[in-house]
Amino acid sequence: MPVELQLDEWKSILQKFITENCVNKGMCADVNIHNTDGHNPHAHILLTVRPLDEKGKWQSKTQKEYLCKRGDEERGFTSDEFKTVQADGWEKQYQYFVGKKKIYMTPSEAKSQNLERVSKNPKSTRYGRQNSICAEWNSEEQVLQWRKAWEDVTNLELERKNISERIDCRSLSERGIDEQPTIHEGVAARIIEQRSGVSERCELNRQIRKDNALLRELKALVNRLSEAVENTAAKIAEKLENFRNNMITAFYEIRHNSNIADEIQRDNRAIDIGLREYNKVVKAIDKVDSSLSKLKTEKATLPPIHIFKHNALSEQIAKLETDLKKLKNRKSILLGDMGCKSENDVTQVEEQRNKNDVVLNNISKRNDTLTEYSENEKTQYREIKGNLSPEKLSAVQEESSKIREDGIKGVIQKLRDIFGNKYDDNIFKEAETDVSKALNEKPIPKKSIQTQLRCKQQKSTPQYQRKREIER
């Protein structure tokens, strides 16, 4: 029981725990709270291991299981199950004398051979079939569930009381803690210690606690050393270069995706223009075709006596037929421009237009994700760099100049692996330039910072000045 809580609160969480995890499942529980010395409050919970049936009677822990046979198949059944499957041809097996040997077989098999049965006891499994509920209650899995449930109910009460302490049902190894667990000492060991004796169990626990304390000290030392290593110029430069390289990779993909998006948009514009012109021509053809049909009908119904009217209609029809021929030729050209062999292929062009929109949407989402990622990398880069002193910054730049070239080679290889033949060195150079602008950094000079400082110091020496005078 948590020492931070009082007796009434212990009773409350015990009642909640037992009700939800034991009584509600059909168990009977008996509870005792022990707190004799005020330092080790705990509770003992005794539980029934057999459930009650609907009539309030105890169920059996195990049931007799008969090994029955049907043909060459053998299977185990309880008494109730056998009553159900007996009609399907299942039979119990008994021992029969076959010469001097005793062999299990079904009554039907023995009858055909006129054999004598040894006893009335049918063949069965050795321990019977365990009650599934009893098996569950006595399983290791059930213990782990109880441990987790006790953690939850206790921590909930501690939180309700605004107490910061929490319990954890997991073992030290499961929590990633390398310390050794102490062992249970027991009453006998405590009595020996109270009588000024030395219990082996208590002594072992004292040694375990000392070892764990030493282990914690060593870990703290390792952490301090790790922090010191992490704060070296080389480590800081490595972090900054990683952020920078990650940004170059993201910027490259953004530019690559943008180029693809531009191509798709140009394709969409061409499709839109082609479809618009095609639909315009189709409407014009329908209009001319309708007018032509009306004129031909009018001419066919016009009496021959109206010679001038016939001539006028003939001229109009001839003009419309010429226009219709031109429009159909224009339609054929537009179909060819759109890559269509016939009018039926126009639907595929419209479907491709819709697919292009889906691709553009996906590219937009991907670029948004990459932009957000690169912004996060840039923020971390600037935060680390902004916290450096001028001297530290110079040392970091010195280290960066040593590893940048290899880092860039690694980024290029990574991009080649991703994009294959579509990798473009020009896009990479543009991405690298974009990153330099985003980070407000100047290219690292070929001569390192330290080298420049040494050159400056050498130029200020009297020997260097005399040398220059002699050269003049």
Coordinates of C-alpha atoms in Angstrom, one line a residue:
M1 CA 0.0 0.0 0.0
P2 CA 1.3 3.5 -0.8
V3 CA 2.6 5.1 2.4
E4 CA 1.5 8.5 1.2
L5 CA -2.2 7.5 1.7
Q6 CA -4.2 6.8 4.9
L7 CA -6.2 3.8 6.1
D8 CA -9.5 5.0 4.7
E9 CA -7.9 5.6 1.3
W10 CA -6.3 2.2 1.4
K11 CA -9.7 0.6 2.0
S12 CA -11.2 2.7 -0.8
I13 CA -8.7 1.6 -3.5
L14 CA -8.7 -2.0 -2.3
Q15 CA -12.5 -2.1 -2.6
K16 CA -12.4 -0.6 -6.1
F17 CA -9.6 -3.0 -7.2
I18 CA -11.2 -6.1 -5.8
T19 CA -14.7 -5.3 -7.1
E20 CA -13.6 -4.6 -10.6
N21 CA -11.0 -7.3 -11.0
C22 CA -12.2 -10.2 -8.8
V23 CA -15.8 -10.0 -7.5
N24 CA -17.2 -8.9 -10.8
K25 CA -15.7 -12.0 -12.4
G26 CA -17.3 -14.3 -9.9
M27 CA -14.6 -14.6 -7.2
C28 CA -15.1 -14.5 -3.5
A29 CA -12.5 -12.3 -1.7
D30 CA -11.2 -12.0 1.8
V31 CA -9.0 -9.0 2.6
N32 CA -6.6 -8.1 5.4
I33 CA -4.5 -5.0 5.8
H34 CA -1.2 -5.3 7.8
N35 CA 0.6 -2.3 9.1
T36 CA 2.3 -3.5 12.3
D37 CA 5.4 -1.2 12.3
G38 CA 4.1 1.7 10.2
H39 CA 6.8 1.2 7.6
N40 CA 5.5 -1.6 5.5
P41 CA 1.7 -1.3 5.0
H42 CA 0.4 -4.1 2.7
A43 CA -2.7 -6.1 2.1
H44 CA -3.4 -9.9 1.7
I45 CA -6.2 -10.8 -0.7
L46 CA -7.5 -14.5 -0.6
L47 CA -9.5 -15.5 -3.6
T48 CA -11.5 -18.5 -4.6
V49 CA -10.0 -20.5 -7.5
R50 CA -13.3 -22.1 -8.7
P51 CA -16.3 -20.2 -10.1
L52 CA -19.9 -20.6 -9.1
D53 CA -22.5 -21.8 -11.6
E54 CA -25.9 -20.2 -12.1
K55 CA -27.4 -22.2 -9.3
G56 CA -24.7 -21.0 -6.8
K57 CA -22.8 -24.3 -6.7
W58 CA -19.1 -24.7 -7.0
Q59 CA -17.9 -25.7 -10.5
S60 CA -15.4 -28.5 -10.8
K61 CA -11.7 -27.6 -11.3
T62 CA -11.4 -30.4 -13.8
Q63 CA -13.7 -32.6 -15.8
K64 CA -13.2 -36.2 -16.9
E65 CA -12.2 -36.2 -20.6
Y66 CA -12.9 -39.4 -22.5
L67 CA -10.7 -40.2 -25.6
C68 CA -13.3 -41.3 -28.1
K69 CA -12.8 -42.7 -31.6
R70 CA -14.6 -42.5 -34.9
G71 CA -12.9 -44.3 -37.7
D72 CA -9.2 -43.5 -37.5
E73 CA -9.8 -40.1 -35.7
E74 CA -9.4 -39.8 -31.9
R75 CA -10.7 -36.8 -29.9
G76 CA -11.3 -35.9 -26.3
F77 CA -14.9 -35.2 -25.0
T78 CA -16.4 -34.5 -21.6
S79 CA -19.4 -36.5 -20.5
D80 CA -21.9 -33.8 -21.6
E81 CA -20.1 -33.4 -24.9
F82 CA -20.1 -37.2 -25.6
K83 CA -23.9 -37.3 -25.2
T84 CA -24.1 -34.7 -28.1
V85 CA -21.6 -36.4 -30.4
Q86 CA -22.5 -40.0 -29.8
A87 CA -25.2 -39.8 -32.5
D88 CA -22.4 -38.8 -35.0
G89 CA -20.7 -42.1 -34.6
W90 CA -18.2 -41.3 -31.8
E91 CA -17.5 -44.2 -29.4
K92 CA -15.6 -44.5 -26.1
Q93 CA -12.7 -46.9 -26.0
Y94 CA -12.2 -49.8 -23.5
Q95 CA -9.4 -52.3 -23.0
Y96 CA -9.9 -55.7 -24.5
F97 CA -7.8 -58.9 -24.4
V98 CA -6.1 -59.6 -27.7
G99 CA -4.3 -62.8 -26.9
K100 CA -2.4 -61.9 -23.7
K101 CA -2.2 -58.2 -24.6
K102 CA -4.6 -55.5 -23.4
I103 CA -5.6 -53.1 -26.3
Y104 CA -7.9 -50.1 -26.3
M105 CA -10.7 -50.3 -29.0
T106 CA -14.3 -49.3 -29.5
P107 CA -17.1 -51.8 -28.6
S108 CA -18.0 -52.1 -32.3
E109 CA -14.5 -53.1 -33.2
A110 CA -14.3 -55.6 -30.3
K111 CA -17.7 -57.1 -31.2
S112 CA -16.6 -57.9 -34.8
Q113 CA -13.7 -59.8 -33.3
N114 CA -15.6 -61.4 -30.4
L115 CA -13.1 -60.0 -27.8
E116 CA -13.5 -59.9 -24.1
R117 CA -13.5 -56.5 -22.3
V118 CA -10.9 -56.1 -19.5
S119 CA -12.8 -53.4 -17.4
K120 CA -15.6 -50.9 -17.5
N121 CA -13.2 -47.9 -17.3
P122 CA -13.1 -46.1 -20.7
K123 CA -9.9 -44.6 -22.0
S124 CA -9.4 -41.0 -20.8
T125 CA -6.8 -38.2 -20.6
R126 CA -4.5 -38.5 -17.6
Y127 CA -5.5 -35.3 -15.7
G128 CA -8.8 -34.5 -17.4
R129 CA -9.8 -31.2 -18.8
Q130 CA -9.2 -28.2 -16.7
N131 CA -12.0 -25.7 -16.2
S132 CA -11.2 -22.8 -18.5
I133 CA -12.1 -20.2 -15.9
C134 CA -9.9 -21.8 -13.3
A135 CA -7.0 -22.0 -15.8
E136 CA -7.4 -18.3 -16.5
W137 CA -7.5 -17.3 -12.8
N138 CA -4.4 -19.3 -12.1
S139 CA -2.4 -18.1 -15.1
E140 CA 0.6 -15.9 -15.2
E141 CA -1.2 -13.6 -17.6
Q142 CA -3.9 -13.0 -15.0
V143 CA -1.2 -12.0 -12.4
L144 CA 0.2 -9.4 -14.9
Q145 CA -3.3 -8.0 -15.5
W146 CA -3.8 -7.7 -11.7
R147 CA -0.5 -5.9 -11.4
K148 CA -1.4 -3.4 -14.1
A149 CA -4.9 -2.9 -12.6
W150 CA -3.4 -2.2 -9.2
E151 CA -1.0 0.3 -10.7
D152 CA -3.9 2.1 -12.4
V153 CA -6.2 2.3 -9.4
T154 CA -3.4 3.4 -7.0
N155 CA -1.9 6.1 -9.3
L156 CA -5.5 7.4 -9.9
E157 CA -5.9 8.0 -6.2
L158 CA -2.5 9.5 -5.8
E159 CA -3.3 11.9 -8.7
R160 CA -6.6 12.7 -7.1
K161 CA -4.8 13.7 -3.9
N162 CA -2.3 15.8 -5.8
I163 CA 0.6 13.5 -4.7
S164 CA 3.4 13.4 -7.3
E165 CA 4.6 9.9 -6.5
R166 CA 3.5 7.0 -8.8
I167 CA 4.0 3.3 -8.9
D168 CA 5.0 1.1 -11.9
C169 CA 4.1 -2.5 -12.2
R170 CA 6.8 -3.2 -14.7
S171 CA 10.1 -4.9 -13.7
L172 CA 13.4 -2.9 -13.7
S173 CA 14.5 -4.5 -16.9
E174 CA 11.2 -3.7 -18.6
R175 CA 11.7 -0.1 -17.7
G176 CA 15.2 -0.1 -19.0
I177 CA 16.8 0.1 -15.6
D178 CA 20.0 -1.9 -15.2
E179 CA 19.8 -2.0 -11.4
Q180 CA 19.5 -5.4 -9.5
P181 CA 16.1 -6.0 -7.8
T182 CA 16.2 -6.7 -4.0
I183 CA 14.9 -10.1 -2.8
H184 CA 12.1 -10.8 -0.3
E185 CA 13.5 -10.9 3.2
G186 CA 10.6 -12.4 5.1
V187 CA 9.7 -12.4 8.8
A188 CA 12.4 -14.8 9.9
A189 CA 15.2 -12.6 8.5
R190 CA 13.7 -9.5 10.2
I191 CA 13.6 -11.3 13.6
I192 CA 17.3 -12.3 13.2
E193 CA 18.2 -8.6 12.5
Q194 CA 16.1 -7.4 15.5
R195 CA 18.0 -9.7 17.8
S196 CA 21.3 -8.1 16.6
G197 CA 22.0 -11.0 14.3
V198 CA 22.9 -10.8 10.6
S199 CA 20.5 -12.4 8.1
E200 CA 22.0 -13.5 4.8
R201 CA 18.9 -12.2 3.0
C202 CA 19.1 -8.8 4.6
E203 CA 22.9 -8.7 4.1
L204 CA 22.4 -9.5 0.4
N205 CA 19.8 -6.7 0.0
R206 CA 22.3 -4.3 1.7
Q207 CA 24.9 -5.3 -0.8
I208 CA 22.5 -5.0 -3.7
R209 CA 21.6 -1.4 -2.6
K210 CA 25.3 -0.5 -2.4
D211 CA 25.9 -1.9 -5.8
N212 CA 22.9 0.0 -7.2
A213 CA 24.0 3.2 -5.6
L214 CA 27.5 2.8 -7.2
L215 CA 25.9 2.0 -10.5
R216 CA 23.8 5.2 -10.4
E217 CA 27.0 7.2 -9.6
L218 CA 28.8 5.6 -12.5
K219 CA 25.8 6.3 -14.8
A220 CA 25.8 9.9 -13.7
L221 CA 29.5 10.2 -14.5
V222 CA 29.0 8.6 -17.9
N223 CA 26.2 11.0 -18.6
R224 CA 28.4 14.0 -17.7
L225 CA 31.2 12.7 -19.9
S226 CA 28.7 12.1 -22.7
E227 CA 27.4 15.7 -22.3
A228 CA 31.0 16.9 -22.4
V229 CA 31.7 15.0 -25.6
E230 CA 28.4 16.2 -27.2
N231 CA 29.5 19.8 -26.5
T232 CA 32.9 19.4 -28.3
A233 CA 33.4 21.4 -31.5
A234 CA 33.5 18.2 -33.6
K235 CA 30.2 16.9 -32.3
I236 CA 28.5 20.3 -32.7
A237 CA 29.8 20.6 -36.2
E238 CA 28.5 17.1 -37.0
K239 CA 25.0 18.0 -35.7
L240 CA 25.0 21.3 -37.7
E241 CA 26.2 19.5 -40.9
N242 CA 23.5 16.8 -40.4
F243 CA 20.8 19.5 -40.2
R244 CA 22.2 21.3 -43.3
N245 CA 22.4 18.0 -45.3
N246 CA 18.8 17.1 -44.3
M247 CA 17.7 20.5 -45.6
I248 CA 19.6 20.1 -48.9
T249 CA 17.8 16.7 -49.3
A250 CA 14.4 18.3 -48.6
F251 CA 15.1 21.3 -50.9
Y252 CA 16.2 19.0 -53.7
E253 CA 13.0 17.0 -53.5
I254 CA 10.9 20.1 -53.3
R255 CA 12.6 21.5 -56.5
H256 CA 12.3 18.0 -58.2
N257 CA 8.6 17.8 -57.3
S258 CA 8.0 21.4 -58.4
N259 CA 9.6 20.7 -61.8
I260 CA 7.2 17.7 -62.2
A261 CA 4.3 19.8 -61.1
D262 CA 5.2 22.5 -63.7
E263 CA 5.3 19.8 -66.4
I264 CA 1.9 18.5 -65.3
Q265 CA 0.4 22.0 -65.2
R266 CA 1.7 22.7 -68.8
D267 CA 0.2 19.4 -69.8
N268 CA -3.1 20.4 -68.1
R269 CA -3.1 23.7 -69.9
A270 CA -2.6 22.0 -73.2
I271 CA -5.4 19.5 -72.4
D272 CA -7.7 22.3 -71.4
I273 CA -7.1 24.3 -74.6
G274 CA -7.5 21.2 -76.7
L275 CA -10.7 20.1 -75.0
R276 CA -12.1 23.6 -75.1
E277 CA -11.4 24.0 -78.9
Y278 CA -12.6 20.4 -79.5
N279 CA -15.9 21.0 -77.7
K280 CA -16.3 24.3 -79.5
V281 CA -15.8 22.6 -82.9
V282 CA -18.2 19.8 -82.0
K283 CA -20.9 22.4 -81.1
A284 CA -20.2 24.2 -84.4
I285 CA -20.5 20.9 -86.3
D286 CA -23.8 20.1 -84.6
K287 CA -25.1 23.6 -85.4
V288 CA -24.0 23.5 -89.1
D289 CA -25.3 19.9 -89.4
S290 CA -28.7 21.0 -88.0
S291 CA -28.9 24.0 -90.3
L292 CA -27.8 21.9 -93.3
S293 CA -30.5 19.3 -92.5
K294 CA -33.2 22.0 -92.3
L295 CA -32.1 23.6 -95.7
K296 CA -32.1 20.2 -97.4
T297 CA -35.6 19.5 -96.0
E298 CA -36.8 22.9 -97.2
K299 CA -35.3 22.3 -100.7
A300 CA -36.8 18.9 -101.0
T301 CA -40.3 20.2 -100.1
L302 CA -40.0 23.3 -102.3
P303 CA -42.0 23.1 -105.6
P304 CA -39.8 23.0 -108.8
I305 CA -41.5 26.2 -110.0
H306 CA -39.5 28.3 -107.6
I307 CA -36.3 28.1 -109.5
F308 CA -34.6 31.1 -107.9
K309 CA -35.3 29.9 -104.5
H310 CA -33.9 26.4 -105.4
N311 CA -30.7 28.1 -106.6
A312 CA -30.4 30.1 -103.4
L313 CA -30.9 27.1 -101.2
S314 CA -28.4 25.1 -103.3
E315 CA -25.8 27.9 -102.8
Q316 CA -26.4 27.9 -99.0
I317 CA -26.2 24.1 -98.8
A318 CA -23.0 24.1 -100.7
K319 CA -21.5 26.7 -98.4
L320 CA -22.6 24.9 -95.3
E321 CA -21.2 21.6 -96.6
T322 CA -17.9 23.3 -97.2
D323 CA -17.9 24.7 -93.7
L324 CA -18.9 21.3 -92.3
K325 CA -16.0 19.7 -94.1
K326 CA -13.5 22.3 -92.7
L327 CA -14.9 21.8 -89.2
K328 CA -14.6 18.0 -89.4
N329 CA -11.0 18.4 -90.7
R330 CA -10.3 20.8 -87.7
K331 CA -11.9 18.2 -85.4
S332 CA -9.6 15.5 -86.7
I333 CA -6.5 17.7 -86.2
L334 CA -7.6 18.5 -82.6
L335 CA -8.1 14.8 -81.9
G336 CA -4.6 14.1 -83.3
D337 CA -3.1 16.9 -81.2
M338 CA -4.6 15.3 -78.1
G339 CA -3.3 11.9 -79.0
C340 CA -6.8 10.5 -79.7
K341 CA -7.4 8.0 -82.5
S342 CA -11.2 8.5 -82.4
E343 CA -13.9 10.5 -80.5
N344 CA -14.1 7.6 -78.0
D345 CA -10.6 8.4 -76.8
V346 CA -11.6 11.9 -75.6
T347 CA -12.9 10.4 -72.4
Q348 CA -9.5 9.0 -71.6
V349 CA -8.0 12.5 -72.0
E350 CA -10.6 13.9 -69.5
E351 CA -9.7 11.1 -67.1
Q352 CA -6.0 11.8 -67.5
R353 CA -6.8 15.5 -66.7
N354 CA -8.4 14.4 -63.4
K355 CA -5.5 12.1 -62.6
N356 CA -3.1 15.0 -63.1
D357 CA -5.1 17.0 -60.6
V358 CA -4.7 14.2 -58.0
V359 CA -1.0 14.0 -58.6
L360 CA -0.6 17.8 -58.3
N361 CA -2.5 17.6 -55.0
N362 CA -0.2 14.9 -53.7
I363 CA 2.9 16.8 -54.8
S364 CA 1.6 19.9 -53.0
K365 CA 1.0 18.0 -49.8
R366 CA 4.4 16.3 -50.0
N367 CA 6.1 19.7 -50.5
D368 CA 4.2 21.2 -47.6
T369 CA 5.6 18.3 -45.4
L370 CA 9.1 18.8 -46.7
T371 CA 8.9 22.6 -46.1
E372 CA 7.7 22.0 -42.6
Y373 CA 10.5 19.5 -42.0
S374 CA 13.2 21.8 -43.4
E375 CA 11.9 24.7 -41.3
N376 CA 12.3 22.5 -38.2
E377 CA 15.8 21.6 -39.2
K378 CA 16.6 25.2 -39.8
T379 CA 15.3 26.2 -36.4
Q380 CA 17.4 23.7 -34.6
Y381 CA 20.5 24.7 -36.7
R382 CA 20.1 28.4 -35.8
E383 CA 19.3 27.6 -32.2
I384 CA 22.5 25.6 -31.7
K385 CA 24.6 28.1 -33.7
G386 CA 23.1 31.1 -31.9
N387 CA 24.2 29.7 -28.5
L388 CA 27.9 29.5 -29.5
S389 CA 30.5 31.9 -28.3
P390 CA 32.6 33.6 -31.1
E391 CA 35.6 31.3 -30.1
K392 CA 33.4 28.2 -30.1
L393 CA 31.8 29.2 -33.4
S394 CA 35.3 29.5 -35.0
A395 CA 36.2 26.1 -33.8
V396 CA 33.0 24.6 -35.0
Q397 CA 33.4 26.2 -38.5
E398 CA 36.9 24.7 -38.5
E399 CA 35.5 21.2 -37.9
S400 CA 32.7 21.8 -40.4
S401 CA 35.2 22.5 -43.1
K402 CA 36.8 19.1 -42.5
I403 CA 33.6 17.1 -42.9
R404 CA 31.4 19.1 -45.3
E405 CA 32.8 17.6 -48.5
D406 CA 32.2 14.0 -47.3
G407 CA 28.7 15.0 -46.1
I408 CA 27.8 16.4 -49.5
K409 CA 29.1 13.3 -51.2
G410 CA 26.9 11.2 -48.9
V411 CA 23.8 13.4 -49.7
I412 CA 24.5 13.1 -53.5
Q413 CA 24.8 9.3 -53.2
K414 CA 21.5 9.2 -51.2
L415 CA 19.7 11.2 -53.8
R416 CA 21.1 9.1 -56.6
D417 CA 19.8 6.0 -54.8
I418 CA 16.4 7.6 -54.5
F419 CA 15.9 9.2 -57.9
G420 CA 18.2 7.0 -60.0
N421 CA 18.5 8.2 -63.6
K422 CA 16.3 11.2 -62.8
Y423 CA 18.9 12.7 -60.5
D424 CA 19.9 16.2 -61.7
D425 CA 23.2 17.7 -60.6
N426 CA 21.9 21.2 -61.5
I427 CA 18.9 20.8 -59.2
F428 CA 21.3 19.8 -56.4
K429 CA 23.5 22.9 -56.8
E430 CA 20.3 25.0 -56.7
A431 CA 19.1 23.2 -53.6
E432 CA 22.6 23.8 -51.9
T433 CA 22.4 27.5 -52.8
D434 CA 18.8 27.7 -51.4
V435 CA 20.0 26.2 -48.1
S436 CA 22.9 28.6 -47.8
K437 CA 20.5 31.5 -48.3
A438 CA 18.0 30.1 -45.8
L439 CA 20.7 29.7 -43.2
N440 CA 22.3 33.1 -44.0
E441 CA 25.7 31.5 -44.2
K442 CA 28.6 32.2 -46.4
P443 CA 30.6 29.4 -48.1
I444 CA 33.3 28.0 -45.9
P445 CA 36.6 29.3 -47.4
K446 CA 39.0 26.8 -48.7
K447 CA 41.6 27.9 -46.1
S448 CA 40.3 27.0 -42.6
I449 CA 39.8 29.7 -39.9
Q450 CA 42.8 28.5 -37.9
T451 CA 45.0 28.5 -41.0
Q452 CA 44.0 32.1 -41.7
L453 CA 44.8 33.1 -38.1
R454 CA 48.2 31.4 -38.3
C455 CA 49.0 33.2 -41.6
K456 CA 47.9 36.6 -40.0
Q457 CA 50.2 36.0 -37.1
Q458 CA 53.1 35.0 -39.3
K459 CA 52.8 38.2 -41.4
S460 CA 53.1 40.3 -38.2
T461 CA 56.5 38.8 -37.2
P462 CA 59.8 40.8 -37.8
Q463 CA 61.2 38.0 -39.9
Y464 CA 58.3 38.1 -42.3
Q465 CA 58.6 41.9 -42.6
R466 CA 62.4 41.7 -43.4
K467 CA 61.6 39.0 -46.0
R468 CA 59.1 41.3 -47.7
E469 CA 61.6 44.2 -47.7
I470 CA 64.3 41.9 -49.3
E471 CA 61.8 40.8 -52.0
R472 CA 60.9 44.4 -52.8

